[in-house]
Short mmCIF file of C-alpha atoms and ligand atoms in Angstrom, two decimals:
data_model
loop_
_atom_site.label_atom_id
_atom_site.label_comp_id
_atom_site.label_asym_id
_atom_site.label_seq_id
_atom_site.Cartn_x
_atom_site.Cartn_y
_atom_site.Cartn_z
CA UNK A 237 -21.33 -40.80 19.63
CA UNK A 238 -22.33 -40.09 16.15
CA UNK A 239 -23.17 -36.57 16.99
CA UNK A 240 -19.79 -36.16 18.81
CA UNK A 241 -18.00 -37.31 15.68
CA UNK A 242 -19.90 -34.92 13.44
CA UNK A 243 -19.17 -32.16 15.95
CA UNK A 244 -15.58 -32.94 15.87
CA UNK A 245 -15.42 -33.24 12.22
CA UNK A 246 -17.19 -29.81 11.86
CA UNK A 247 -14.63 -28.27 14.09
CA UNK A 248 -11.80 -29.79 12.19
CA UNK A 249 -13.40 -28.40 8.78
CA UNK A 250 -13.67 -25.05 10.45
CA UNK A 251 -10.12 -24.95 11.40
CA UNK A 252 -9.09 -25.87 7.93
CA UNK A 253 -11.31 -23.27 6.36
CA UNK A 254 -10.11 -20.58 8.82
CA UNK A 255 -6.52 -21.56 8.17
CA UNK A 256 -6.99 -20.90 4.54
CA UNK A 257 -9.22 -18.22 4.32
CA UNK A 258 -7.12 -16.17 2.10
CA UNK A 259 -4.88 -18.82 0.53
CA UNK A 260 -5.52 -19.42 -3.24
CA UNK A 261 -6.48 -22.94 -4.30
CA UNK A 262 -3.77 -25.33 -5.27
CA UNK A 263 -2.58 -25.09 -8.78
CA UNK A 264 -2.88 -28.81 -9.98
CA UNK A 265 -0.87 -30.18 -7.06
CA UNK A 266 1.32 -27.24 -6.43
CA UNK A 267 0.14 -25.16 -3.41
CA UNK A 268 -0.05 -21.59 -3.79
CA UNK A 269 1.12 -20.03 -0.56
CA UNK A 270 -0.12 -16.65 0.73
CA UNK A 271 0.30 -13.96 -0.19
CA UNK A 272 0.81 -15.03 -3.92
CA UNK A 273 -2.40 -14.56 -5.75
CA UNK A 274 -3.75 -16.29 -8.84
CA UNK A 275 -7.51 -14.77 -8.51
CA UNK A 276 -9.34 -11.74 -7.50
CA UNK A 277 -10.57 -13.28 -4.34
CA UNK A 278 -7.72 -14.95 -2.87
CA UNK A 279 -4.10 -14.13 -1.78
CA UNK A 280 -3.11 -10.52 -1.72
CA UNK A 281 -3.76 -8.70 -4.85
CA UNK A 282 -0.45 -7.09 -5.04
CA UNK A 283 1.21 -10.30 -5.45
CA UNK A 284 -0.30 -11.63 -8.61
CA UNK A 285 0.86 -14.95 -10.37
CA UNK A 286 -0.89 -16.83 -13.12
CA UNK A 287 -2.32 -20.41 -13.45
CA UNK A 288 -2.01 -21.18 -16.85
CA UNK A 289 -2.22 -24.72 -18.76
CA UNK A 290 -1.25 -26.50 -15.36
CA UNK A 291 1.71 -24.19 -14.50
CA UNK A 292 2.25 -21.19 -12.38
CA UNK A 293 3.48 -18.23 -14.36
CA UNK A 294 5.29 -14.94 -13.17
CA UNK A 295 4.49 -12.03 -15.23
CA UNK A 296 7.27 -9.33 -15.38
CA UNK A 297 6.51 -5.94 -17.17
CA UNK A 298 6.47 -7.41 -20.71
CA UNK A 299 7.24 -11.17 -20.46
CA UNK A 300 6.14 -14.35 -18.68
CA UNK A 301 8.23 -16.83 -16.91
CA UNK A 302 7.34 -20.28 -15.37
CA UNK A 303 7.81 -20.62 -11.63
CA UNK A 304 9.79 -23.44 -10.82
CA UNK A 305 9.84 -23.40 -7.18
CA UNK A 306 8.25 -21.43 -4.12
CA UNK A 307 9.40 -20.98 -0.57
CA UNK A 308 6.78 -19.29 1.52
CA UNK A 309 8.97 -19.41 4.62
CA UNK A 310 11.82 -17.38 3.17
CA UNK A 311 9.30 -15.45 0.88
CA UNK A 312 11.41 -16.46 -2.26
CA UNK A 313 10.41 -18.12 -5.57
CA UNK A 314 12.56 -19.12 -8.55
CA UNK A 315 11.53 -18.70 -12.28
CA UNK A 316 13.08 -20.26 -15.26
CA UNK A 317 15.04 -17.63 -17.38
CA UNK A 318 14.22 -17.29 -21.04
CA UNK A 319 15.77 -19.79 -23.38
CA UNK A 320 18.00 -18.99 -26.22
CA UNK A 321 16.28 -18.30 -29.71
CA UNK A 322 17.14 -21.18 -32.12
CA UNK A 323 20.85 -21.65 -32.57
CA UNK A 324 21.58 -18.10 -31.54
CA UNK A 325 23.28 -16.42 -28.46
CA UNK A 326 20.21 -14.20 -28.16
CA UNK A 327 17.57 -15.11 -25.45
CA UNK A 328 13.89 -15.08 -26.39
CA UNK A 329 13.12 -12.06 -24.13
CA UNK A 330 15.83 -9.95 -25.72
CA UNK A 331 13.25 -7.89 -27.74
CA UNK A 332 11.63 -7.03 -24.32
CA UNK A 333 15.02 -6.36 -22.91
CA UNK A 334 15.01 -9.19 -20.59
CA UNK A 335 13.67 -9.42 -17.11
CA UNK A 336 12.18 -6.17 -16.21
CA UNK A 337 10.25 -6.03 -12.76
CA UNK A 338 7.74 -3.39 -11.91
CA UNK A 339 9.54 -1.59 -8.97
CA UNK A 340 6.25 -0.69 -7.77
CA UNK A 341 5.31 -4.20 -6.97
CA UNK A 342 6.74 -6.24 -4.02
CA UNK A 343 9.17 -8.45 -5.93
CA UNK A 344 12.98 -8.08 -6.40
CA UNK A 345 15.96 -10.07 -7.71
CA UNK A 346 17.91 -11.77 -4.85
CA UNK A 347 21.58 -11.67 -4.29
CA UNK A 348 21.65 -15.50 -4.52
CA UNK A 349 21.72 -15.39 -8.17
CA UNK A 350 25.00 -15.75 -10.35
CA UNK A 351 24.12 -13.91 -13.57
CA UNK A 352 26.03 -14.44 -16.68
CA UNK A 353 25.58 -11.93 -19.59
CA UNK A 354 26.54 -13.33 -22.87
CA UNK A 355 27.12 -12.01 -26.40
CA UNK A 356 28.15 -8.60 -24.99
CA UNK A 357 29.81 -5.58 -26.78
CA UNK A 358 33.10 -4.18 -25.52
CA UNK A 359 31.24 -1.45 -23.78
CA UNK A 360 31.02 -4.10 -21.12
CA UNK A 361 34.71 -4.07 -20.27
CA UNK A 362 33.94 -0.40 -18.56
CA UNK A 363 31.44 -2.10 -16.26
CA UNK A 364 32.20 -3.57 -12.83
CA UNK A 365 31.18 -6.98 -14.04
CA UNK A 366 33.89 -9.81 -14.44
CA UNK A 367 34.40 -10.04 -18.31
CA UNK A 368 37.77 -11.40 -18.15
CA UNK A 369 38.62 -14.28 -20.25
CA UNK A 370 38.74 -16.72 -17.44
CA UNK A 371 35.13 -15.50 -16.24
CA UNK A 372 32.93 -18.28 -15.10
CA UNK A 373 30.65 -17.51 -18.09
CA UNK A 374 33.37 -19.16 -20.25
CA UNK A 375 33.10 -22.16 -18.34
CA UNK A 376 29.47 -22.53 -18.85
CA UNK A 377 29.72 -21.59 -22.55
CA UNK A 378 32.35 -24.14 -23.15
CA UNK A 379 30.70 -26.85 -21.32
CA UNK A 380 26.86 -26.82 -22.32
CA UNK A 381 24.86 -27.55 -25.61
CA UNK A 382 22.46 -24.88 -24.55
CA UNK A 383 24.96 -21.91 -24.91
CA UNK A 384 26.83 -23.50 -27.87
CA UNK A 385 26.00 -20.55 -30.21
CA UNK A 386 27.80 -18.27 -27.73
CA UNK A 387 31.09 -19.65 -28.56
CA UNK A 388 31.05 -17.25 -31.54
CA UNK A 389 30.06 -14.37 -29.26
CA UNK A 390 33.73 -13.61 -27.50
CA UNK A 391 32.63 -11.36 -24.70
CA UNK A 392 30.75 -12.44 -21.71
CA UNK A 393 30.45 -11.48 -18.18
CA UNK A 394 29.54 -12.78 -14.67
CA UNK A 395 28.34 -11.28 -11.68
CA UNK A 396 26.56 -11.81 -8.49
CA UNK A 397 23.07 -10.08 -8.47
CA UNK A 398 21.91 -7.78 -5.79
CA UNK A 399 22.23 -3.89 -5.14
CA UNK A 400 20.26 -1.29 -6.23
CA UNK A 401 21.07 -1.50 -9.87
CA UNK A 402 19.91 -5.00 -10.55
CA UNK A 403 17.16 -5.35 -7.99
CA UNK A 404 14.57 -5.05 -10.69
CA UNK A 405 15.94 -6.17 -13.87
CA UNK A 406 18.20 -8.46 -15.73
CA UNK A 407 18.50 -6.29 -18.83
CA UNK A 408 19.66 -7.38 -22.35
CA UNK A 409 19.89 -5.21 -25.34
CA UNK A 410 21.96 -4.49 -28.38
CA UNK A 411 24.35 -1.96 -26.94
CA UNK A 412 25.11 -4.19 -23.98
CA UNK A 413 24.60 -8.09 -23.94
CA UNK A 414 22.14 -10.01 -26.00
CA UNK A 415 21.60 -13.00 -23.96
CA UNK A 416 21.86 -13.96 -20.11
CA UNK A 417 21.67 -17.11 -17.89
CA UNK A 418 21.28 -17.40 -14.16
CA UNK A 419 21.98 -19.92 -11.42
CA UNK A 420 20.76 -19.73 -7.65
CA UNK A 421 23.47 -20.42 -5.15
CA UNK A 422 26.10 -21.49 -7.60
CA UNK A 423 29.31 -22.84 -6.18
CA UNK A 424 31.82 -21.31 -8.59
CA UNK A 425 34.08 -24.39 -7.90
CA UNK A 426 31.68 -27.04 -8.62
CA UNK A 427 32.04 -29.02 -11.85
CA UNK A 428 29.53 -27.82 -14.51
CA UNK A 429 27.65 -31.31 -14.10
CA UNK A 430 26.95 -30.51 -10.57
CA UNK A 431 25.56 -27.04 -11.28
CA UNK A 432 21.81 -26.32 -10.44
CA UNK A 433 19.39 -25.89 -13.37
CA UNK A 434 19.23 -22.31 -14.58
CA UNK A 435 16.78 -20.25 -12.35
CA UNK A 436 16.57 -16.59 -11.17
CA UNK A 437 15.21 -16.34 -7.60
CA UNK A 438 13.04 -13.43 -6.63
CA UNK A 439 12.04 -12.36 -3.22
CA UNK A 440 8.92 -10.77 -1.94
CA UNK A 441 8.25 -8.10 0.69
CA UNK A 442 6.25 -9.23 3.65
CA UNK A 443 2.56 -8.49 2.88
CA UNK A 444 0.80 -6.11 5.11
CA UNK A 445 -2.74 -6.82 6.50
CA UNK A 446 -5.41 -7.43 3.73
CA UNK A 447 -7.08 -4.49 2.30
CA UNK A 448 -10.95 -4.21 3.33
CA UNK A 449 -13.92 -1.98 2.21
CA UNK A 450 -16.16 -3.21 5.01
CA UNK A 451 -16.04 -5.58 8.13
CA UNK A 452 -17.60 -8.42 6.06
CA UNK A 453 -14.20 -8.44 4.23
CA UNK A 454 -12.29 -9.40 7.55
CA UNK A 455 -14.59 -11.84 9.35
CA UNK A 456 -13.88 -14.95 7.31
CA UNK A 457 -11.59 -16.73 9.77
CA UNK A 458 -9.57 -13.50 10.03
CA UNK A 459 -10.22 -12.50 13.65
CA UNK A 460 -9.63 -8.91 12.48
CA UNK A 461 -11.38 -5.43 12.26
CA UNK A 462 -11.50 -3.30 9.26
CA UNK A 463 -10.17 0.07 10.07
CA UNK A 464 -8.34 2.93 8.41
CA UNK A 465 -4.68 2.43 7.43
CA UNK A 466 -2.75 5.18 9.21
CA UNK A 467 0.17 4.82 6.40
CA UNK A 468 -2.18 5.28 3.48
CA UNK A 469 -5.11 7.72 3.43
CA UNK A 470 -8.19 6.25 2.15
CA UNK A 471 -7.22 2.66 2.56
CA UNK A 472 -8.75 0.43 5.23
CA UNK A 473 -7.11 -2.88 6.29
CA UNK A 474 -8.06 -5.87 8.48
CA UNK A 475 -6.09 -5.29 11.63
CA UNK A 476 -5.95 -7.94 13.95
CA UNK A 477 -8.04 -7.94 17.30
CA UNK A 478 -5.95 -7.10 20.33
CA UNK A 479 -3.73 -9.88 21.72
CA UNK A 480 -3.50 -11.37 18.18
CA UNK A 481 -0.71 -10.17 15.77
CA UNK A 482 -0.54 -10.46 11.97
CA UNK A 483 1.27 -13.39 10.62
CA UNK A 484 2.42 -12.42 7.26
CA UNK A 485 3.47 -15.92 6.20
CA UNK A 486 0.28 -17.55 7.14
CA UNK A 487 -1.81 -14.73 6.28
CA UNK A 488 -3.85 -14.50 9.35
CA UNK A 489 -3.96 -13.17 12.89
CA UNK A 490 -2.35 -15.44 15.45
C1 NAG B 503 24.91 -11.41 -30.59
O1 NAG B 503 24.08 -10.52 -30.59
C2 NAG B 503 23.95 -9.72 -32.00
C3 NAG B 503 23.16 -8.50 -31.50
O2 NAG B 503 21.81 -8.80 -30.86
C4 NAG B 503 23.44 -10.52 -32.79
O3 NAG B 503 23.50 -9.71 -34.00
C5 NAG B 503 24.18 -11.76 -32.98
O4 NAG B 503 23.90 -12.62 -33.89
C6 NAG B 503 24.54 -12.35 -31.68
N1 NAG B 503 25.54 -13.55 -31.79
C7 NAG B 503 25.25 -14.83 -31.84
C8 NAG B 503 26.35 -15.79 -32.02
O5 NAG B 503 24.05 -15.36 -31.69
C1 NAG B 504 6.89 -2.94 -22.45
O1 NAG B 504 5.64 -2.75 -23.25
C2 NAG B 504 5.41 -1.36 -23.17
C3 NAG B 504 3.78 -1.13 -23.84
O2 NAG B 504 3.71 -2.15 -24.84
C4 NAG B 504 6.27 -0.67 -24.03
O3 NAG B 504 5.88 0.73 -24.25
C5 NAG B 504 7.74 -0.86 -23.43
O4 NAG B 504 8.67 -0.07 -24.29
C6 NAG B 504 8.07 -2.08 -23.22
N1 NAG B 504 9.27 -2.29 -22.51
C7 NAG B 504 10.17 -3.12 -22.75
C8 NAG B 504 11.35 -3.05 -22.01
O5 NAG B 504 10.16 -3.69 -23.88
C1 NAG B 505 3.62 -1.38 -12.13
O1 NAG B 505 2.63 -1.59 -11.16
C2 NAG B 505 1.85 -0.49 -10.64
C3 NAG B 505 1.11 -1.04 -9.42
O2 NAG B 505 0.39 -2.16 -9.68
C4 NAG B 505 0.71 -0.20 -11.92
O3 NAG B 505 -0.18 0.64 -11.51
C5 NAG B 505 1.67 0.06 -13.10
O4 NAG B 505 0.85 0.09 -14.23
C6 NAG B 505 2.68 -0.84 -13.48
N1 NAG B 505 3.50 -0.52 -14.35
C7 NAG B 505 3.86 -1.35 -15.48
C8 NAG B 505 4.82 -0.64 -16.36
O5 NAG B 505 3.33 -2.33 -15.61
C1 NAG B 506 36.95 -13.27 -12.68
O1 NAG B 506 36.44 -14.56 -12.45
C2 NAG B 506 37.41 -15.49 -12.40
C3 NAG B 506 36.92 -16.70 -12.37
O2 NAG B 506 35.98 -16.94 -11.38
C4 NAG B 506 38.53 -15.31 -11.25
O3 NAG B 506 39.31 -16.21 -11.20
C5 NAG B 506 38.94 -13.82 -11.30
O4 NAG B 506 39.76 -13.59 -10.21
C6 NAG B 506 37.83 -12.87 -11.56
N1 NAG B 506 38.49 -11.52 -11.96
C7 NAG B 506 38.20 -10.39 -11.17
C8 NAG B 506 38.65 -9.13 -11.72
O5 NAG B 506 37.42 -10.30 -10.19
C1 NAG B 507 36.89 -22.14 -23.46
O1 NAG B 507 37.24 -22.53 -24.53
C2 NAG B 507 38.15 -21.78 -25.38
C3 NAG B 507 38.29 -22.19 -26.62
O2 NAG B 507 38.50 -23.75 -26.71
C4 NAG B 507 39.65 -21.74 -24.47
O3 NAG B 507 40.44 -21.08 -25.06
C5 NAG B 507 39.14 -21.24 -23.16
O4 NAG B 507 40.38 -21.18 -22.26
C6 NAG B 507 38.04 -21.99 -22.33
N1 NAG B 507 37.76 -21.28 -21.15
C7 NAG B 507 37.31 -21.94 -20.08
C8 NAG B 507 36.98 -20.78 -18.83
O5 NAG B 507 37.14 -23.03 -20.02
C1 NAG B 508 14.51 -7.03 -1.95
O1 NAG B 508 13.54 -7.13 -0.97
C2 NAG B 508 13.59 -7.63 0.23
C3 NAG B 508 12.53 -7.70 0.92
O2 NAG B 508 11.69 -6.63 1.07
C4 NAG B 508 14.73 -6.40 0.86
O3 NAG B 508 14.93 -6.99 2.39
C5 NAG B 508 15.99 -6.35 0.08
O4 NAG B 508 16.57 -5.36 0.81
C6 NAG B 508 15.63 -5.95 -1.43
N1 NAG B 508 16.68 -6.04 -2.21
C7 NAG B 508 17.17 -5.06 -2.87
C8 NAG B 508 18.34 -5.07 -3.55
O5 NAG B 508 16.44 -3.81 -2.94
C1 NAG B 509 -9.99 -15.87 17.04
O1 NAG B 509 -9.38 -15.43 18.52
C2 NAG B 509 -9.93 -16.27 19.49
C3 NAG B 509 -9.11 -15.94 20.75
O2 NAG B 509 -8.78 -14.56 20.72
C4 NAG B 509 -9.83 -17.75 19.36
O3 NAG B 509 -10.28 -18.42 20.30
C5 NAG B 509 -10.35 -18.08 17.99
O4 NAG B 509 -10.03 -19.43 17.71
C6 NAG B 509 -9.84 -17.10 16.75
N1 NAG B 509 -10.45 -17.56 15.55
C7 NAG B 509 -9.83 -17.67 14.45
C8 NAG B 509 -10.73 -18.09 13.24
O5 NAG B 509 -8.76 -17.53 14.42
#
């Protein structure tokens, strides 16, 4: 009986270890789903994030943002946008030109974001953005203490993200706008006190099979064979054994 129990326990443990072979350890109590990676030996190295002082951090090209929410099923995460610098209508990432994503990496800005550019120059009137005096950004500025300083900056604009020009950046600069704010899935008709917390939603491309140097990199719970990647010369990947297929959300062959 004891032996059977032990055996069952070992089986269970093994199932667990196989399932999480590539997943990074939790960050405090927050799971770090595959393919996100907080270290060299877990997750997929193209999907790097950071675990720092108890928080998950997303690094853009020149700035860092804390991660508020991760949804592995939809392959999305929400970061907190930069705050305003003191009592100004300038966001703290203005010197770095706002959120700049590296377009060689698998993350982009989703079309669920309603973005408000604040403290803009008149040049924005020539843009396709909604910079009218009844644009939603005025509702935001008028109604929140956070953006109180922006009352002194008359021009602001609102738009829904997405499309090639905004897929990899929310750009602020002196010749354009000096601050921004963003809300995910904002209902423009909702009263201000029902708006969600500010956030910028990013999406990641489905990860491909893990890169390997030898079969040893693939064995650990992977059920796959290390072989050359037909799409990239010189790169090998752990391709699933026949009858199994790559589950890019769980990060294993199933
Ligand atoms: C708006 O941005 C300009 C240029 O960055 C800055 O000089 C000005 O102080 C900002 N306005 C407010 C109200 O913060
Ligand atoms: C980001 O940092 C690099 C290196 O310091 C610099 O060359 C580049 O201009 C910066 N980009 C922005 C948008 O600030
Ligand atoms: C963008 O990502 C690529 C691939 O990881 C890297 O080689 C490159 O240095 C990155 N560029 C910047 C500006 O960070
Ligand atoms: C700008 O936004 C306001 C408020 O949402 C809306 O009533 C108006 O029709 C928009 N203007 C344009 C040109 O889209
Ligand atoms: C914001 O406040 C200004 C000044 O009080 C007012 O003229 C404007 O109509 C308000 N705009 C919105 C969209 O609430
Ligand atoms: C962002 O990435 C997703 C996932 O790969 C893709 O479906 C979407 O078209 C991309 N969006 C833009 C605007 O490039
Ligand atoms: C590997 O695949 C076989 C069947 O093809 C299955 O019995 C076994 O549980 C799989 N192992 C893992 C670790 O997924």
